[in-house]
PDB file of C-alpha atoms in Angstrom:
ATOM      1  CA  MET A1166      96.135 102.208 133.627  1.00 94.00           C
ATOM      2  CA  SER A1167      92.695 101.818 135.178  1.00 95.00           C
ATOM      3  CA  GLN A1168      93.873 103.892 138.149  1.00 95.00           C
ATOM      4  CA  ALA A1169      95.038 106.625 135.752  1.00 97.00           C
ATOM      5  CA  LEU A1170      91.616 106.604 134.069  1.00 97.00           C
ATOM      6  CA  GLU A1171      89.900 106.975 137.454  1.00 97.00           C
ATOM      7  CA  LEU A1172      92.154 109.927 138.268  1.00 98.00           C
ATOM      8  CA  ALA A1173      91.387 111.552 134.919  1.00 98.00           C
ATOM      9  CA  ARG A1174      87.671 111.461 135.730  1.00 98.00           C
ATOM     10  CA  ARG A1175      88.336 113.806 138.657  1.00 98.00           C
ATOM     11  CA  GLY A1176      89.069 116.548 136.123  1.00 97.00           C
ATOM     12  CA  LEU A1177      85.766 116.218 134.253  1.00 97.00           C
ATOM     13  CA  GLY A1178      84.018 119.577 134.096  1.00 96.00           C
ATOM     14  CA  ARG A1179      87.084 121.427 135.410  1.00 97.00           C
ATOM     15  CA  VAL A1180      89.707 121.271 132.671  1.00 97.00           C
ATOM     16  CA  SER A1181      87.786 122.119 129.496  1.00 96.00           C
ATOM     17  CA  PRO A1182      88.730 122.850 126.763  1.00 96.00           C
ATOM     18  CA  ASN A1183      91.618 120.527 127.677  1.00 96.00           C
ATOM     19  CA  PRO A1184      91.005 116.798 128.018  1.00 96.00           C
ATOM     20  CA  PRO A1185      90.932 115.239 131.490  1.00 98.00           C
ATOM     21  CA  VAL A1186      94.216 113.404 132.093  1.00 98.00           C
ATOM     22  CA  GLY A1187      95.448 111.091 134.839  1.00 98.00           C
ATOM     23  CA  ALA A1188      98.959 109.788 135.533  1.00 98.00           C
ATOM     24  CA  VAL A1189     100.351 107.019 137.734  1.00 97.00           C
ATOM     25  CA  LEU A1190     104.059 106.450 138.428  1.00 97.00           C
ATOM     26  CA  VAL A1191     105.108 102.924 139.437  1.00 96.00           C
ATOM     27  CA  ALA A1192     108.642 102.592 140.814  1.00 94.00           C
ATOM     28  CA  GLY A1193     110.586  99.647 142.146  1.00 86.00           C
ATOM     29  CA  GLY A1194     110.233  95.919 141.933  1.00 72.00           C
ATOM     30  CA  ALA A1195     109.362  93.889 145.014  1.00 69.00           C
ATOM     31  CA  ASP A1196     108.930  97.058 147.072  1.00 75.00           C
ATOM     32  CA  GLU A1197     106.723  98.756 144.471  1.00 90.00           C
ATOM     33  CA  ARG A1198     105.863 102.369 145.232  1.00 92.00           C
ATOM     34  CA  ARG A1199     103.290 104.548 143.506  1.00 94.00           C
ATOM     35  CA  ALA A1200     102.522 108.210 143.038  1.00 97.00           C
ATOM     36  CA  ASP A1201      99.701 109.766 141.068  1.00 98.00           C
ATOM     37  CA  GLY A1202      98.332 113.017 139.723  1.00 98.00           C
ATOM     38  CA  TRP A1203      95.699 114.461 137.439  1.00 98.00           C
ATOM     39  CA  HIS A1204      94.971 117.666 135.567  1.00 98.00           C
ATOM     40  CA  GLN A1205      92.946 119.418 138.268  1.00 98.00           C
ATOM     41  CA  PHE A1206      91.771 122.628 136.583  1.00 97.00           C
ATOM     42  CA  TYR A1207      92.093 124.537 133.327  1.00 97.00           C
ATOM     43  CA  GLY A1208      95.419 126.367 133.242  1.00 96.00           C
ATOM     44  CA  GLY A1209      96.851 124.228 136.035  1.00 97.00           C
ATOM     45  CA  ASN A1210      99.753 121.805 135.982  1.00 98.00           C
ATOM     46  CA  HIS A1211      99.496 118.814 133.700  1.00 97.00           C
ATOM     47  CA  ALA A1212      98.833 115.413 135.248  1.00 98.00           C
ATOM     48  CA  GLU A1213     102.432 114.320 134.712  1.00 98.00           C
ATOM     49  CA  VAL A1214     103.793 117.324 136.630  1.00 98.00           C
ATOM     50  CA  ASN A1215     101.396 116.727 139.519  1.00 99.00           C
ATOM     51  CA  CYS A1216     102.375 113.054 139.559  1.00 98.00           C
ATOM     52  CA  LEU A1217     106.109 113.805 139.643  1.00 98.00           C
ATOM     53  CA  GLU A1218     105.588 116.365 142.416  1.00 98.00           C
ATOM     54  CA  ALA A1219     103.666 113.748 144.424  1.00 98.00           C
ATOM     55  CA  ALA A1220     106.528 111.292 143.879  1.00 98.00           C
ATOM     56  CA  ARG A1221     109.060 113.845 145.097  1.00 97.00           C
ATOM     57  CA  GLU A1222     106.978 114.591 148.202  1.00 98.00           C
ATOM     58  CA  ALA A1223     106.749 110.846 148.932  1.00 96.00           C
ATOM     59  CA  GLY A1224     110.498 110.355 148.474  1.00 95.00           C
ATOM     60  CA  ILE A1225     110.060 108.235 145.340  1.00 95.00           C
ATOM     61  CA  ASP A1226     112.870 108.389 142.772  1.00 94.00           C
ATOM     62  CA  PRO A1227     111.194 108.438 139.329  1.00 95.00           C
ATOM     63  CA  ARG A1228     114.331 107.336 137.456  1.00 94.00           C
ATOM     64  CA  GLY A1229     113.688 103.958 135.880  1.00 93.00           C
ATOM     65  CA  ALA A1230     110.019 103.996 136.910  1.00 96.00           C
ATOM     66  CA  ASP A1231     107.042 103.467 134.611  1.00 96.00           C
ATOM     67  CA  LEU A1232     104.662 106.373 134.039  1.00 96.00           C
ATOM     68  CA  TYR A1233     101.139 105.548 132.884  1.00 96.00           C
ATOM     69  CA  VAL A1234      99.313 108.522 131.333  1.00 98.00           C
ATOM     70  CA  THR A1235      95.834 108.556 129.797  1.00 98.00           C
ATOM     71  CA  LEU A1236      96.816 110.876 126.954  1.00 90.00           C
ATOM     72  CA  GLU A1237      98.785 109.613 123.941  1.00 69.00           C
TER      73      GLU A1237
END
């Protein structure tokens, strides 16, 4: 969750009036793999979408993974 909070800070000053949001996907057990994303600018994709796109690009299957998001 601390990594998601750090990612959210990247959106400060860029996403208003929306809140800055970060997301981290953690997949797998012993061979844990991660992907992340954040809300980069107002009107842009949400953090979760950016995170899932990063997972897809890295070849990470999000099914059964944990997604940590800094918003609700």
